[in-house]
Amino acid sequence: MSADLRSFRHLYVHIPFCKHKCGYCDFNAYAGMDRLMPDYVDALERELLFARERYPFQQLETVYLGGGTPSLLPADLIARLLGFIRATFNVAPDAELTLEANPASTDEARAAAWLEGGVNRLSLGVQGFDPRALAVLERKTDAAQAGRAYQLARTMGFTNISVDLIYAVPYQSRDTWLDTLRRAIAWAPEHVSTYCLSFEEGTLLHRRRAQGRVPEVETDLQWDQLDAACAELEAGGYHRYEVSNWARPGFESRHNQAYWRCRPVYGAGAGAHSYATDGVAAWRWWNVARPRDYIAAVPAARADGEELAPRHAAAESLMLGLRTAAGVNPPPGFESELAELARAGLVDRVDGRVVPTRRGLDLHNQIALAVL
Ligand code: SF4
């Protein structure tokens, strides 16, 4: 790896525990391992100390606790972890500190610990309100629980809340999706993420579809649902600043923008990925995935990694930048690919930048194919 790595200003911490493994989930997440939590937090602390010695860190602009279900950690453990991060790194006074929460594990004691530990952005995994769609996803929460969690977080003082929703779910009609969008917008969160359900190999949902136990979702319906999201969210005062993300002005996720702008991000925890660059080439590495193996391996938790040659690193930065409505200053060497994408109506030129069109945001996979 280069001796001139750019400093890390963004930290991701993976919490792999879940109460239950949802049928569609292919994240590095495990149910039934709660007893490992104290040892896991110990291991995270050891990895973070090791990382701070080994890599260049500057003042952290964002910290993101993702999972899995970070909200599952008991209040004392999450308080300890947040305190450790703040004591070990120089966290900027105005840093964005996000925690992913599941409505079922959002309670007063935990929310107080999050706030006390400096969490100032909550990402609430609602996914939907329609019981039939939630059942297909094997989500164990319902609309009432999601509403209670949201209101609790608001009442306790969270002023920046993001809500995750999923569309293209079998049995979800355009109307039930519209109802889901409207109910979420009525809460007035600062940020909404809308994810198109994908059937990932190895998941229960993928097996069920292969066995014919859940229906296919018509492509036309998926597009209708995406159109509905664009119309409803825009009318609600949100702007689509990335393929799947909507925000009120000023509430765009700073942490996720670091990924889309190819900024160095250190990822700690089981299966977490890190990205480093010297401004020309880039390096990516990832930790061992299973929590027990991670605990045993720390501080040498790295499983594997790869170097991205300059052309590949530039292609990734172009592809990721074109996920965002703001687009990118294009790196040299992609003129013919960009001309082709412009002819296909997927990108435009604005003041020297290349920006995706609405069609380009909807069909970002075509941009990725052309550029990578
Ligand atoms: S709660 Fe989230 S991370 Fe955990 S199993 Fe469900 S979808 Fe996966």
mmCIF file of C-alpha atoms and ligand atoms in Angstrom:
data_model
loop_
_atom_site.group_PDB
_atom_site.id
_atom_site.type_symbol
_atom_site.label_atom_id
_atom_site.label_comp_id
_atom_site.label_asym_id
_atom_site.label_seq_id
_atom_site.Cartn_x
_atom_site.Cartn_y
_atom_site.Cartn_z
ATOM 1 C CA MET A 1 0.000 0.000 0.000
ATOM 2 C CA SER A 2 1.190 3.531 -0.724
ATOM 3 C CA ALA A 3 3.051 5.432 1.989
ATOM 4 C CA ASP A 4 1.004 8.517 1.018
ATOM 5 C CA LEU A 5 -2.459 7.376 1.949
ATOM 6 C CA ARG A 6 -5.001 10.117 2.404
ATOM 7 C CA SER A 7 -6.229 10.343 5.975
ATOM 8 C CA PHE A 8 -9.409 8.660 7.117
ATOM 9 C CA ARG A 9 -12.107 11.117 8.149
ATOM 10 C CA HIS A 10 -14.974 8.651 8.007
ATOM 11 C CA LEU A 11 -15.488 5.640 10.243
ATOM 12 C CA TYR A 12 -17.928 2.773 9.767
ATOM 13 C CA VAL A 13 -18.518 0.325 12.623
ATOM 14 C CA HIS A 14 -20.367 -2.905 11.884
ATOM 15 C CA ILE A 15 -22.653 -4.467 14.493
ATOM 16 C CA PRO A 16 -23.634 -7.874 13.084
ATOM 17 C CA PHE A 17 -26.310 -8.952 15.578
ATOM 18 C CA CYS A 18 -30.004 -9.304 14.711
ATOM 19 C CA LYS A 19 -32.966 -10.697 16.624
ATOM 20 C CA HIS A 20 -34.036 -12.626 13.586
ATOM 21 C CA LYS A 21 -32.654 -13.084 10.086
ATOM 22 C CA CYS A 22 -35.061 -11.464 7.612
ATOM 23 C CA GLY A 23 -35.884 -13.571 4.586
ATOM 24 C CA TYR A 24 -34.439 -11.133 2.016
ATOM 25 C CA CYS A 25 -31.293 -10.190 3.898
ATOM 26 C CA ASP A 26 -27.826 -10.928 2.551
ATOM 27 C CA PHE A 27 -26.007 -8.554 4.896
ATOM 28 C CA ASN A 28 -23.366 -9.844 7.261
ATOM 29 C CA ALA A 29 -25.924 -10.279 10.047
ATOM 30 C CA TYR A 30 -26.588 -13.121 12.488
ATOM 31 C CA ALA A 31 -29.414 -14.064 14.808
ATOM 32 C CA GLY A 32 -28.930 -15.948 18.073
ATOM 33 C CA MET A 33 -25.458 -14.621 18.882
ATOM 34 C CA ASP A 34 -26.368 -11.960 21.436
ATOM 35 C CA ARG A 35 -24.162 -13.548 24.088
ATOM 36 C CA LEU A 36 -21.132 -12.559 21.993
ATOM 37 C CA MET A 37 -21.958 -8.850 22.281
ATOM 38 C CA PRO A 38 -19.588 -7.954 25.185
ATOM 39 C CA ASP A 39 -16.650 -9.803 23.586
ATOM 40 C CA TYR A 40 -17.516 -8.245 20.249
ATOM 41 C CA VAL A 41 -17.377 -4.719 21.657
ATOM 42 C CA ASP A 42 -14.020 -5.595 23.292
ATOM 43 C CA ALA A 43 -12.780 -6.772 19.910
ATOM 44 C CA LEU A 44 -14.011 -3.616 18.166
ATOM 45 C CA GLU A 45 -12.112 -1.517 20.660
ATOM 46 C CA ARG A 46 -8.934 -3.513 20.031
ATOM 47 C CA GLU A 47 -9.331 -3.182 16.261
ATOM 48 C CA LEU A 48 -9.929 0.560 16.493
ATOM 49 C CA LEU A 49 -6.832 1.085 18.650
ATOM 50 C CA PHE A 50 -4.783 -0.960 16.194
ATOM 51 C CA ALA A 51 -6.196 0.973 13.222
ATOM 52 C CA ARG A 52 -5.448 4.323 14.816
ATOM 53 C CA GLU A 53 -1.790 3.320 15.224
ATOM 54 C CA ARG A 54 -1.454 1.831 11.788
ATOM 55 C CA TYR A 55 -3.321 4.227 9.483
ATOM 56 C CA PRO A 56 -3.519 8.001 9.139
ATOM 57 C CA PHE A 57 -6.649 9.403 10.771
ATOM 58 C CA GLN A 58 -7.656 13.036 10.988
ATOM 59 C CA GLN A 59 -10.606 14.616 12.683
ATOM 60 C CA LEU A 60 -13.608 12.373 11.951
ATOM 61 C CA GLU A 61 -16.389 14.041 10.002
ATOM 62 C CA THR A 62 -18.742 11.077 10.138
ATOM 63 C CA VAL A 63 -19.187 7.930 12.203
ATOM 64 C CA TYR A 64 -21.744 5.357 11.103
ATOM 65 C CA LEU A 65 -22.869 2.383 13.184
ATOM 66 C CA GLY A 66 -24.507 -0.027 10.785
ATOM 67 C CA GLY A 67 -25.440 -3.644 10.730
ATOM 68 C CA GLY A 68 -27.000 -5.940 11.462
ATOM 69 C CA THR A 69 -28.895 -4.109 14.128
ATOM 70 C CA PRO A 70 -26.796 -1.660 16.158
ATOM 71 C CA SER A 71 -29.878 -0.768 18.218
ATOM 72 C CA LEU A 72 -29.828 -4.297 19.645
ATOM 73 C CA LEU A 73 -26.738 -3.554 21.739
ATOM 74 C CA PRO A 74 -27.861 -2.982 25.340
ATOM 75 C CA ALA A 75 -27.677 0.631 26.543
ATOM 76 C CA ASP A 76 -24.539 0.100 28.656
ATOM 77 C CA LEU A 77 -22.604 -1.542 25.795
ATOM 78 C CA ILE A 78 -23.500 1.039 23.158
ATOM 79 C CA ALA A 79 -22.704 3.812 25.647
ATOM 80 C CA ARG A 80 -19.305 2.225 26.227
ATOM 81 C CA LEU A 81 -18.616 1.855 22.501
ATOM 82 C CA LEU A 82 -19.639 5.411 21.652
ATOM 83 C CA GLY A 83 -17.554 6.726 24.555
ATOM 84 C CA PHE A 84 -14.581 4.699 23.354
ATOM 85 C CA ILE A 85 -14.839 6.052 19.804
ATOM 86 C CA ARG A 86 -14.999 9.621 21.075
ATOM 87 C CA ALA A 87 -12.063 9.075 23.434
ATOM 88 C CA THR A 88 -9.922 7.329 20.809
ATOM 89 C CA PHE A 89 -10.542 9.537 17.793
ATOM 90 C CA ASN A 90 -10.850 13.241 17.350
ATOM 91 C CA VAL A 91 -14.533 13.401 16.434
ATOM 92 C CA ALA A 92 -15.411 16.816 14.980
ATOM 93 C CA PRO A 93 -17.874 18.803 17.120
ATOM 94 C CA ASP A 94 -20.266 18.940 14.151
ATOM 95 C CA ALA A 95 -19.636 15.364 12.994
ATOM 96 C CA GLU A 96 -22.542 13.311 11.731
ATOM 97 C CA LEU A 97 -22.995 10.261 14.006
ATOM 98 C CA THR A 98 -25.526 7.835 12.569
ATOM 99 C CA LEU A 99 -26.932 4.723 14.186
ATOM 100 C CA GLU A 100 -29.127 2.204 12.380
ATOM 101 C CA ALA A 101 -32.073 1.229 14.542
ATOM 102 C CA ASN A 102 -34.773 -1.359 14.266
ATOM 103 C CA PRO A 103 -38.149 -0.212 15.633
ATOM 104 C CA ALA A 104 -38.367 -3.354 17.815
ATOM 105 C CA SER A 105 -35.209 -2.434 19.719
ATOM 106 C CA THR A 106 -35.771 1.318 19.947
ATOM 107 C CA ASP A 107 -36.621 1.999 23.585
ATOM 108 C CA GLU A 108 -36.163 4.836 26.012
ATOM 109 C CA ALA A 109 -33.033 3.522 27.761
ATOM 110 C CA ARG A 110 -31.237 2.827 24.511
ATOM 111 C CA ALA A 111 -32.303 6.071 22.823
ATOM 112 C CA ALA A 112 -31.032 7.988 25.871
ATOM 113 C CA ALA A 113 -27.672 6.188 25.562
ATOM 114 C CA TRP A 114 -27.487 7.015 21.835
ATOM 115 C CA LEU A 115 -28.140 10.690 22.449
ATOM 116 C CA GLU A 116 -25.778 10.812 25.399
ATOM 117 C CA GLY A 117 -23.088 9.150 23.259
ATOM 118 C CA GLY A 118 -23.444 11.813 20.579
ATOM 119 C CA VAL A 119 -25.609 10.028 17.999
ATOM 120 C CA ASN A 120 -27.328 12.804 16.066
ATOM 121 C CA ARG A 121 -28.800 10.901 13.142
ATOM 122 C CA LEU A 122 -31.046 7.876 13.417
ATOM 123 C CA SER A 123 -31.652 5.585 10.481
ATOM 124 C CA LEU A 124 -34.834 3.685 11.227
ATOM 125 C CA GLY A 125 -35.357 0.395 9.391
ATOM 126 C CA VAL A 126 -39.102 0.608 8.853
ATOM 127 C CA GLN A 127 -39.200 -1.053 5.392
ATOM 128 C CA GLY A 128 -42.995 -0.760 5.098
ATOM 129 C CA PHE A 129 -46.372 -0.751 6.781
ATOM 130 C CA ASP A 130 -48.358 -3.233 4.732
ATOM 131 C CA PRO A 131 -48.632 -6.495 6.733
ATOM 132 C CA ARG A 132 -48.529 -8.659 3.630
ATOM 133 C CA ALA A 133 -45.319 -7.093 2.290
ATOM 134 C CA LEU A 134 -43.740 -7.211 5.761
ATOM 135 C CA ALA A 135 -44.647 -10.900 5.988
ATOM 136 C CA VAL A 136 -42.942 -11.635 2.642
ATOM 137 C CA LEU A 137 -39.856 -9.827 3.885
ATOM 138 C CA GLU A 138 -40.085 -11.766 7.170
ATOM 139 C CA ARG A 139 -39.898 -8.542 9.107
ATOM 140 C CA LYS A 140 -41.018 -9.050 12.666
ATOM 141 C CA THR A 141 -42.102 -5.466 13.273
ATOM 142 C CA ASP A 142 -45.425 -3.912 12.374
ATOM 143 C CA ALA A 143 -46.686 -0.448 11.489
ATOM 144 C CA ALA A 144 -47.720 0.396 15.062
ATOM 145 C CA GLN A 145 -44.311 -0.515 16.460
ATOM 146 C CA ALA A 146 -42.561 1.507 13.746
ATOM 147 C CA GLY A 147 -44.747 4.528 14.549
ATOM 148 C CA ARG A 148 -44.023 4.234 18.261
ATOM 149 C CA ALA A 149 -40.266 4.013 17.649
ATOM 150 C CA TYR A 150 -40.332 7.042 15.370
ATOM 151 C CA GLN A 151 -42.348 9.147 17.821
ATOM 152 C CA LEU A 152 -40.157 8.070 20.741
ATOM 153 C CA ALA A 153 -37.000 9.098 18.878
ATOM 154 C CA ARG A 154 -38.548 12.465 17.974
ATOM 155 C CA THR A 155 -39.829 13.127 21.470
ATOM 156 C CA MET A 156 -36.477 12.280 22.977
ATOM 157 C CA GLY A 157 -34.729 14.816 20.778
ATOM 158 C CA PHE A 158 -33.557 13.292 17.496
ATOM 159 C CA THR A 159 -33.789 16.058 14.918
ATOM 160 C CA ASN A 160 -32.401 14.060 11.998
ATOM 161 C CA ILE A 161 -34.212 10.806 11.281
ATOM 162 C CA SER A 162 -34.035 8.711 8.147
ATOM 163 C CA VAL A 163 -36.629 6.094 7.267
ATOM 164 C CA ASP A 164 -35.874 3.068 5.055
ATOM 165 C CA LEU A 165 -38.622 1.719 2.794
ATOM 166 C CA ILE A 166 -38.630 -1.194 0.329
ATOM 167 C CA TYR A 167 -40.571 -1.493 -2.913
ATOM 168 C CA ALA A 168 -40.952 -4.167 -5.581
ATOM 169 C CA VAL A 169 -42.024 -6.591 -2.877
ATOM 170 C CA PRO A 170 -44.203 -9.522 -3.967
ATOM 171 C CA TYR A 171 -47.908 -8.808 -3.245
ATOM 172 C CA GLN A 172 -47.179 -5.076 -2.843
ATOM 173 C CA SER A 173 -49.415 -3.171 -5.255
ATOM 174 C CA ARG A 174 -48.925 0.366 -6.476
ATOM 175 C CA ASP A 175 -51.618 1.441 -4.004
ATOM 176 C CA THR A 176 -50.136 -0.253 -0.947
ATOM 177 C CA TRP A 177 -46.754 1.245 -1.844
ATOM 178 C CA LEU A 178 -48.359 4.680 -2.240
ATOM 179 C CA ASP A 179 -49.965 4.259 1.146
ATOM 180 C CA THR A 180 -46.577 3.300 2.623
ATOM 181 C CA LEU A 181 -44.932 6.388 1.121
ATOM 182 C CA ARG A 182 -47.697 8.685 2.338
ATOM 183 C CA ARG A 183 -47.628 7.331 5.857
ATOM 184 C CA ALA A 184 -43.860 7.749 6.054
ATOM 185 C CA ILE A 185 -44.011 11.279 4.613
ATOM 186 C CA ALA A 186 -46.728 12.188 7.124
ATOM 187 C CA TRP A 187 -44.193 11.541 9.914
ATOM 188 C CA ALA A 188 -41.991 14.233 8.298
ATOM 189 C CA PRO A 189 -38.607 12.513 8.572
ATOM 190 C CA GLU A 190 -35.611 14.479 7.286
ATOM 191 C CA HIS A 191 -34.465 11.667 4.995
ATOM 192 C CA VAL A 192 -36.023 8.703 3.201
ATOM 193 C CA SER A 193 -34.272 5.774 1.511
ATOM 194 C CA THR A 194 -36.283 3.695 -0.963
ATOM 195 C CA TYR A 195 -34.751 0.351 -1.872
ATOM 196 C CA CYS A 196 -35.849 -1.904 -4.690
ATOM 197 C CA LEU A 197 -36.071 -5.429 -3.291
ATOM 198 C CA SER A 198 -33.494 -7.730 -4.788
ATOM 199 C CA PHE A 199 -33.562 -11.497 -4.533
ATOM 200 C CA GLU A 200 -30.019 -12.316 -3.467
ATOM 201 C CA GLU A 201 -28.749 -15.827 -3.835
ATOM 202 C CA GLY A 202 -28.484 -17.662 -0.550
ATOM 203 C CA THR A 203 -31.438 -15.853 1.039
ATOM 204 C CA LEU A 204 -34.658 -17.532 2.105
ATOM 205 C CA LEU A 205 -36.635 -15.283 -0.231
ATOM 206 C CA HIS A 206 -34.497 -16.337 -3.191
ATOM 207 C CA ARG A 207 -35.146 -20.022 -2.394
ATOM 208 C CA ARG A 208 -38.857 -19.394 -1.993
ATOM 209 C CA ARG A 209 -39.073 -17.686 -5.350
ATOM 210 C CA ALA A 210 -37.131 -20.543 -6.977
ATOM 211 C CA GLN A 211 -39.682 -22.960 -5.462
ATOM 212 C CA GLY A 212 -42.550 -20.865 -6.855
ATOM 213 C CA ARG A 213 -43.767 -19.947 -3.381
ATOM 214 C CA VAL A 214 -43.613 -16.196 -3.952
ATOM 215 C CA PRO A 215 -44.631 -14.518 -7.190
ATOM 216 C CA GLU A 216 -42.367 -12.539 -9.497
ATOM 217 C CA VAL A 217 -42.823 -8.772 -9.418
ATOM 218 C CA GLU A 218 -43.774 -7.347 -12.814
ATOM 219 C CA THR A 219 -41.106 -5.000 -14.154
ATOM 220 C CA ASP A 220 -43.779 -2.453 -15.124
ATOM 221 C CA LEU A 221 -45.058 -2.394 -11.571
ATOM 222 C CA GLN A 222 -41.526 -1.760 -10.262
ATOM 223 C CA TRP A 223 -41.198 1.248 -12.564
ATOM 224 C CA ASP A 224 -44.629 2.483 -11.525
ATOM 225 C CA GLN A 225 -43.621 2.207 -7.896
ATOM 226 C CA LEU A 226 -40.387 4.116 -8.543
ATOM 227 C CA ASP A 227 -42.358 6.817 -10.380
ATOM 228 C CA ALA A 228 -44.752 7.008 -7.448
ATOM 229 C CA ALA A 229 -41.822 7.440 -5.046
ATOM 230 C CA CYS A 230 -40.395 10.268 -7.180
ATOM 231 C CA ALA A 231 -43.737 12.065 -7.361
ATOM 232 C CA GLU A 232 -44.757 11.648 -3.722
ATOM 233 C CA LEU A 233 -41.378 12.448 -2.208
ATOM 234 C CA GLU A 234 -40.787 15.459 -4.424
ATOM 235 C CA ALA A 235 -44.251 16.766 -3.559
ATOM 236 C CA GLY A 236 -43.374 16.193 0.105
ATOM 237 C CA GLY A 237 -40.324 18.469 -0.110
ATOM 238 C CA TYR A 238 -37.610 15.815 -0.555
ATOM 239 C CA HIS A 239 -35.093 15.826 -3.351
ATOM 240 C CA ARG A 240 -33.570 12.735 -4.847
ATOM 241 C CA TYR A 241 -29.860 13.286 -4.302
ATOM 242 C CA GLU A 242 -28.849 9.692 -5.029
ATOM 243 C CA VAL A 243 -30.305 6.675 -6.818
ATOM 244 C CA SER A 244 -32.180 5.460 -3.688
ATOM 245 C CA ASN A 245 -31.957 8.415 -1.320
ATOM 246 C CA TRP A 246 -34.126 11.448 -0.694
ATOM 247 C CA ALA A 247 -33.581 14.308 1.712
ATOM 248 C CA ARG A 248 -34.877 17.639 2.801
ATOM 249 C CA PRO A 249 -32.250 20.268 1.894
ATOM 250 C CA GLY A 250 -29.257 20.005 4.222
ATOM 251 C CA PHE A 251 -30.079 16.489 5.438
ATOM 252 C CA GLU A 252 -28.259 14.434 2.800
ATOM 253 C CA SER A 253 -26.293 11.623 4.475
ATOM 254 C CA ARG A 254 -22.733 12.898 4.839
ATOM 255 C CA HIS A 255 -21.369 9.434 5.549
ATOM 256 C CA ASN A 256 -22.836 7.842 2.444
ATOM 257 C CA GLN A 257 -21.618 10.754 0.357
ATOM 258 C CA ALA A 258 -18.099 9.805 1.447
ATOM 259 C CA TYR A 259 -18.603 6.437 -0.301
ATOM 260 C CA TRP A 260 -20.049 7.972 -3.436
ATOM 261 C CA ARG A 261 -17.176 10.445 -3.608
ATOM 262 C CA CYS A 262 -14.581 7.720 -3.026
ATOM 263 C CA ARG A 263 -13.288 9.290 0.154
ATOM 264 C CA PRO A 264 -11.273 7.028 2.448
ATOM 265 C CA VAL A 265 -13.547 5.198 4.889
ATOM 266 C CA TYR A 266 -12.227 2.900 7.601
ATOM 267 C CA GLY A 267 -14.566 -0.012 8.296
ATOM 268 C CA ALA A 268 -14.264 -1.752 11.674
ATOM 269 C CA GLY A 269 -15.980 -4.942 12.761
ATOM 270 C CA ALA A 270 -16.933 -8.296 11.319
ATOM 271 C CA GLY A 271 -16.944 -8.273 7.527
ATOM 272 C CA ALA A 272 -16.482 -4.489 7.380
ATOM 273 C CA HIS A 273 -14.869 -3.047 4.249
ATOM 274 C CA SER A 274 -12.298 -0.250 4.210
ATOM 275 C CA TYR A 275 -11.366 1.953 1.279
ATOM 276 C CA ALA A 276 -8.089 3.875 1.111
ATOM 277 C CA THR A 277 -6.497 5.940 -1.627
ATOM 278 C CA ASP A 278 -3.434 8.035 -2.302
ATOM 279 C CA GLY A 279 -5.378 10.017 -4.896
ATOM 280 C CA VAL A 280 -4.279 7.839 -7.821
ATOM 281 C CA ALA A 281 -4.558 4.161 -6.936
ATOM 282 C CA ALA A 282 -6.865 2.763 -4.281
ATOM 283 C CA TRP A 283 -6.998 -0.168 -1.898
ATOM 284 C CA ARG A 284 -9.936 -2.038 -0.508
ATOM 285 C CA TRP A 285 -9.842 -4.659 2.199
ATOM 286 C CA TRP A 286 -12.341 -6.456 4.361
ATOM 287 C CA ASN A 287 -12.417 -8.208 7.694
ATOM 288 C CA VAL A 288 -13.304 -11.806 8.490
ATOM 289 C CA ALA A 289 -17.070 -12.063 8.389
ATOM 290 C CA ARG A 290 -18.250 -14.300 11.197
ATOM 291 C CA PRO A 291 -18.400 -12.571 14.599
ATOM 292 C CA ARG A 292 -16.713 -15.416 16.488
ATOM 293 C CA ASP A 293 -13.853 -15.572 13.946
ATOM 294 C CA TYR A 294 -13.534 -11.809 14.045
ATOM 295 C CA ILE A 295 -13.272 -11.778 17.844
ATOM 296 C CA ALA A 296 -10.566 -14.472 17.684
ATOM 297 C CA ALA A 297 -8.627 -12.716 14.899
ATOM 298 C CA VAL A 298 -8.556 -9.141 16.210
ATOM 299 C CA PRO A 299 -6.458 -7.044 15.884
ATOM 300 C CA ALA A 300 -5.365 -8.900 12.699
ATOM 301 C CA ALA A 301 -8.980 -9.064 11.506
ATOM 302 C CA ARG A 302 -8.308 -8.455 7.830
ATOM 303 C CA ALA A 303 -9.499 -11.368 5.653
ATOM 304 C CA ASP A 304 -8.384 -10.169 2.238
ATOM 305 C CA GLY A 305 -8.066 -7.120 0.039
ATOM 306 C CA GLU A 306 -7.278 -5.789 -3.416
ATOM 307 C CA GLU A 307 -5.453 -2.961 -5.073
ATOM 308 C CA LEU A 308 -7.363 -0.933 -7.625
ATOM 309 C CA ALA A 309 -5.046 0.242 -10.395
ATOM 310 C CA PRO A 310 -5.416 3.956 -11.286
ATOM 311 C CA ARG A 311 -7.770 3.307 -14.249
ATOM 312 C CA HIS A 312 -9.985 1.037 -12.172
ATOM 313 C CA ALA A 313 -10.009 3.491 -9.237
ATOM 314 C CA ALA A 314 -10.980 6.321 -11.620
ATOM 315 C CA ALA A 315 -13.755 4.194 -13.169
ATOM 316 C CA GLU A 316 -15.158 3.459 -9.723
ATOM 317 C CA SER A 317 -15.100 7.096 -8.738
ATOM 318 C CA LEU A 318 -16.935 8.001 -11.955
ATOM 319 C CA MET A 319 -19.494 5.233 -11.516
ATOM 320 C CA LEU A 320 -20.128 6.076 -7.849
ATOM 321 C CA GLY A 321 -20.217 9.822 -8.488
ATOM 322 C CA LEU A 322 -22.887 9.222 -11.116
ATOM 323 C CA ARG A 323 -25.082 7.657 -8.435
ATOM 324 C CA THR A 324 -25.513 11.184 -7.088
ATOM 325 C CA ALA A 325 -27.628 13.923 -8.630
ATOM 326 C CA ALA A 326 -24.675 16.308 -8.239
ATOM 327 C CA GLY A 327 -22.596 14.106 -10.562
ATOM 328 C CA VAL A 328 -18.804 14.372 -10.876
ATOM 329 C CA ASN A 329 -15.930 16.185 -12.480
ATOM 330 C CA PRO A 330 -15.121 13.389 -14.896
ATOM 331 C CA PRO A 331 -11.638 11.881 -14.655
ATOM 332 C CA PRO A 332 -9.719 11.892 -17.980
ATOM 333 C CA GLY A 333 -9.904 8.827 -20.197
ATOM 334 C CA PHE A 334 -13.660 8.135 -20.230
ATOM 335 C CA GLU A 335 -14.686 10.478 -23.064
ATOM 336 C CA SER A 336 -16.088 7.788 -25.363
ATOM 337 C CA GLU A 337 -18.010 6.027 -22.577
ATOM 338 C CA LEU A 338 -19.532 9.329 -21.451
ATOM 339 C CA ALA A 339 -20.437 10.337 -25.018
ATOM 340 C CA GLU A 340 -22.229 7.003 -25.415
ATOM 341 C CA LEU A 341 -24.089 7.492 -22.108
ATOM 342 C CA ALA A 342 -25.093 11.011 -23.194
ATOM 343 C CA ARG A 343 -26.439 9.634 -26.497
ATOM 344 C CA ALA A 344 -28.484 7.114 -24.494
ATOM 345 C CA GLY A 345 -29.951 9.966 -22.440
ATOM 346 C CA LEU A 346 -28.392 8.740 -19.205
ATOM 347 C CA VAL A 347 -26.052 11.658 -18.467
ATOM 348 C CA ASP A 348 -25.815 15.378 -19.177
ATOM 349 C CA ARG A 349 -23.041 17.964 -18.989
ATOM 350 C CA VAL A 350 -23.625 20.811 -16.549
ATOM 351 C CA ASP A 351 -20.872 23.420 -16.001
ATOM 352 C CA GLY A 352 -18.105 20.949 -16.789
ATOM 353 C CA ARG A 353 -19.568 18.252 -14.582
ATOM 354 C CA VAL A 354 -21.257 15.086 -15.728
ATOM 355 C CA VAL A 355 -24.582 14.526 -14.023
ATOM 356 C CA PRO A 356 -27.042 11.673 -14.355
ATOM 357 C CA THR A 357 -30.441 12.434 -15.884
ATOM 358 C CA ARG A 358 -33.574 11.133 -14.175
ATOM 359 C CA ARG A 359 -33.310 8.159 -16.537
ATOM 360 C CA GLY A 360 -29.645 7.775 -15.550
ATOM 361 C CA LEU A 361 -30.582 7.615 -11.868
ATOM 362 C CA ASP A 362 -33.289 5.041 -12.612
ATOM 363 C CA LEU A 363 -30.961 2.966 -14.801
ATOM 364 C CA HIS A 364 -27.720 3.442 -12.935
ATOM 365 C CA ASN A 365 -26.777 -0.194 -13.545
ATOM 366 C CA GLN A 366 -26.373 0.694 -17.235
ATOM 367 C CA ILE A 367 -24.009 3.519 -16.322
ATOM 368 C CA ALA A 368 -22.011 1.128 -14.155
ATOM 369 C CA LEU A 369 -21.807 -1.424 -16.961
ATOM 370 C CA ALA A 370 -20.577 1.174 -19.439
ATOM 371 C CA VAL A 371 -17.980 2.708 -17.150
ATOM 372 C CA LEU A 372 -16.456 -0.233 -15.267
HETATM 373 S S1 SF4 B 1 -32.729 -6.536 10.573
HETATM 374 FE FE1 SF4 B 1 -31.615 -5.809 8.767
HETATM 375 S S2 SF4 B 1 -29.565 -6.680 8.900
HETATM 376 FE FE2 SF4 B 1 -30.867 -7.819 10.358
HETATM 377 S S3 SF4 B 1 -31.546 -9.599 9.217
HETATM 378 FE FE3 SF4 B 1 -33.126 -8.026 8.959
HETATM 379 S S4 SF4 B 1 -32.560 -6.916 7.059
HETATM 380 FE FE4 SF4 B 1 -30.765 -8.128 7.726
#
